[in-house]
CSV table of C-alpha atoms in Angstrom, one decimal:
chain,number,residue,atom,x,y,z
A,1076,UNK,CA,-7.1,-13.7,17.9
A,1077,UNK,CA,-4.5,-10.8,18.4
A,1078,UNK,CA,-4.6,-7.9,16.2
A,1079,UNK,CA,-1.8,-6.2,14.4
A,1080,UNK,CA,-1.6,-3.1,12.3
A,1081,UNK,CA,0.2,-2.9,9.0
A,1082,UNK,CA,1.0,0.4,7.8
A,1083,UNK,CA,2.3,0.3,4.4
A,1084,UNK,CA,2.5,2.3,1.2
A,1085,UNK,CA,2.1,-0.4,-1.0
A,1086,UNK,CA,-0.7,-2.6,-1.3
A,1087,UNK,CA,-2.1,-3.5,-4.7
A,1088,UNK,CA,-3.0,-2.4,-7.3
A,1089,UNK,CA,0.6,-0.9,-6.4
A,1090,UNK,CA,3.0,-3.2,-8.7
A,1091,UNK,CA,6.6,-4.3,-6.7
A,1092,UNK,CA,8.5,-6.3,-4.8
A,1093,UNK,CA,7.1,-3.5,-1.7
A,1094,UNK,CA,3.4,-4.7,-2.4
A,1095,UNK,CA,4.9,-8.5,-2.2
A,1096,UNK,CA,6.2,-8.4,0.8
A,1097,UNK,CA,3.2,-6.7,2.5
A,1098,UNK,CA,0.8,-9.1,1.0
A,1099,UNK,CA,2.9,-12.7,2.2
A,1100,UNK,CA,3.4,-10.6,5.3
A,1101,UNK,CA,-0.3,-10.3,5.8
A,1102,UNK,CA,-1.3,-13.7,4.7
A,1103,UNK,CA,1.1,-16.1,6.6
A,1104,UNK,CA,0.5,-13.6,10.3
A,1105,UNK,CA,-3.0,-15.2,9.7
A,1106,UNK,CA,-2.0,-18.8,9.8
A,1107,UNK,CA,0.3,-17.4,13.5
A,1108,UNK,CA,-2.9,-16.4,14.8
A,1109,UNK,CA,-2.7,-13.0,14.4
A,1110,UNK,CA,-5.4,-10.9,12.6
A,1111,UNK,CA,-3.7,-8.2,10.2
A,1112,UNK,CA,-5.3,-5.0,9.6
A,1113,UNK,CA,-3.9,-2.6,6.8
A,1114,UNK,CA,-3.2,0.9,6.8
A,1115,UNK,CA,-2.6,2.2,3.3
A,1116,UNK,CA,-2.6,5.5,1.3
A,1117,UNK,CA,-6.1,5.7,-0.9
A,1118,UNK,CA,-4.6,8.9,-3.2
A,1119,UNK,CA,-0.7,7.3,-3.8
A,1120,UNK,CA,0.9,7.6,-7.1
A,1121,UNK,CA,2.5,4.4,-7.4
A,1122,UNK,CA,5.3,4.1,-9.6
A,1123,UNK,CA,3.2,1.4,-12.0
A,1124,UNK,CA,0.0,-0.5,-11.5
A,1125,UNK,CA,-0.3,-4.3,-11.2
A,1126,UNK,CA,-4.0,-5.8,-11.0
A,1127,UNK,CA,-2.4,-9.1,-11.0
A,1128,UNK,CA,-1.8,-9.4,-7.5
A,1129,UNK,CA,-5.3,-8.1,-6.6
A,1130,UNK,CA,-6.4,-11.9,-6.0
A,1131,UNK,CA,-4.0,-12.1,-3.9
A,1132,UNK,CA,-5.2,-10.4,-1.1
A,1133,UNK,CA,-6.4,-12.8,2.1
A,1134,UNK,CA,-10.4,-12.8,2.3
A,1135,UNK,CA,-11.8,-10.9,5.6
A,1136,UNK,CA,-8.0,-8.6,6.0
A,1137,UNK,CA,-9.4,-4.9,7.2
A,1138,UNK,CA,-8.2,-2.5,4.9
A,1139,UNK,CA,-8.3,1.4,6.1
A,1140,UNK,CA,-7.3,3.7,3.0
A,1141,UNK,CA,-7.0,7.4,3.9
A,1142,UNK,CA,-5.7,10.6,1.8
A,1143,UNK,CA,-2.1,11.4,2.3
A,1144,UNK,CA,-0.3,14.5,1.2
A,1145,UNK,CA,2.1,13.3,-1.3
A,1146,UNK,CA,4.9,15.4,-1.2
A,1147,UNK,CA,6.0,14.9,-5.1
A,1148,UNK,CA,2.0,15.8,-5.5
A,1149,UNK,CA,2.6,19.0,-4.3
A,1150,UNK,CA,6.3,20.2,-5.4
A,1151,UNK,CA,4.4,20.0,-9.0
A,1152,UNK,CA,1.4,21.7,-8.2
A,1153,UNK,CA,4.5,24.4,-6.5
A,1154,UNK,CA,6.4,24.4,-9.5
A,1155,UNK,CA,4.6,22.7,-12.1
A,1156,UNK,CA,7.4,20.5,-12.8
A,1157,UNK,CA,7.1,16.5,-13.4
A,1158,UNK,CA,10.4,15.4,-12.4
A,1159,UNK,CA,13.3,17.1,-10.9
A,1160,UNK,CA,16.3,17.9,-12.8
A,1161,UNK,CA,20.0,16.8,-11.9
């Protein structure tokens, strides 16, 4: 089976229609014969959490989480803002 990496942001718990498409992405490259492997964030600050599509993830996918630098993360620990101001 081929392999194919999937680098992506959102994956659950993240909540969206971004973690959606990732996840049917994932699922139906399985039944083209291709073997998905997922490259995601292990430290993002998703906008909301959604445990509901935990389930939902195909058995057996590869999932690689790594530390990013988040640069929202680190304008507040610069400024020790929460959100910019317009």
């Amino acid at each position: 089976m081929k392999r194919v990496l999937i680098v992506t942001y959102y994956w659950p718990p993240s909540g969206g229609i971004g973690v959606l498409r990732c996840l049917k992405f994932a699922k139906y490259l399985r039944k083209c014969g291709w073997e998905p492997i997922v490259y995601t964030a292990s430290n993002a600050q998703y906008p909301y959490i959604d445990h509901s599509n935990d389930g939902d993830v195909p058995d057996g996918i590869e999932i690689l989480r790594h530390p990013i630098m988040e640069p929202f993360a680190l304008f507040k620990k610069l400024t020790g803002k929460r959100r910019t101001t317009r």
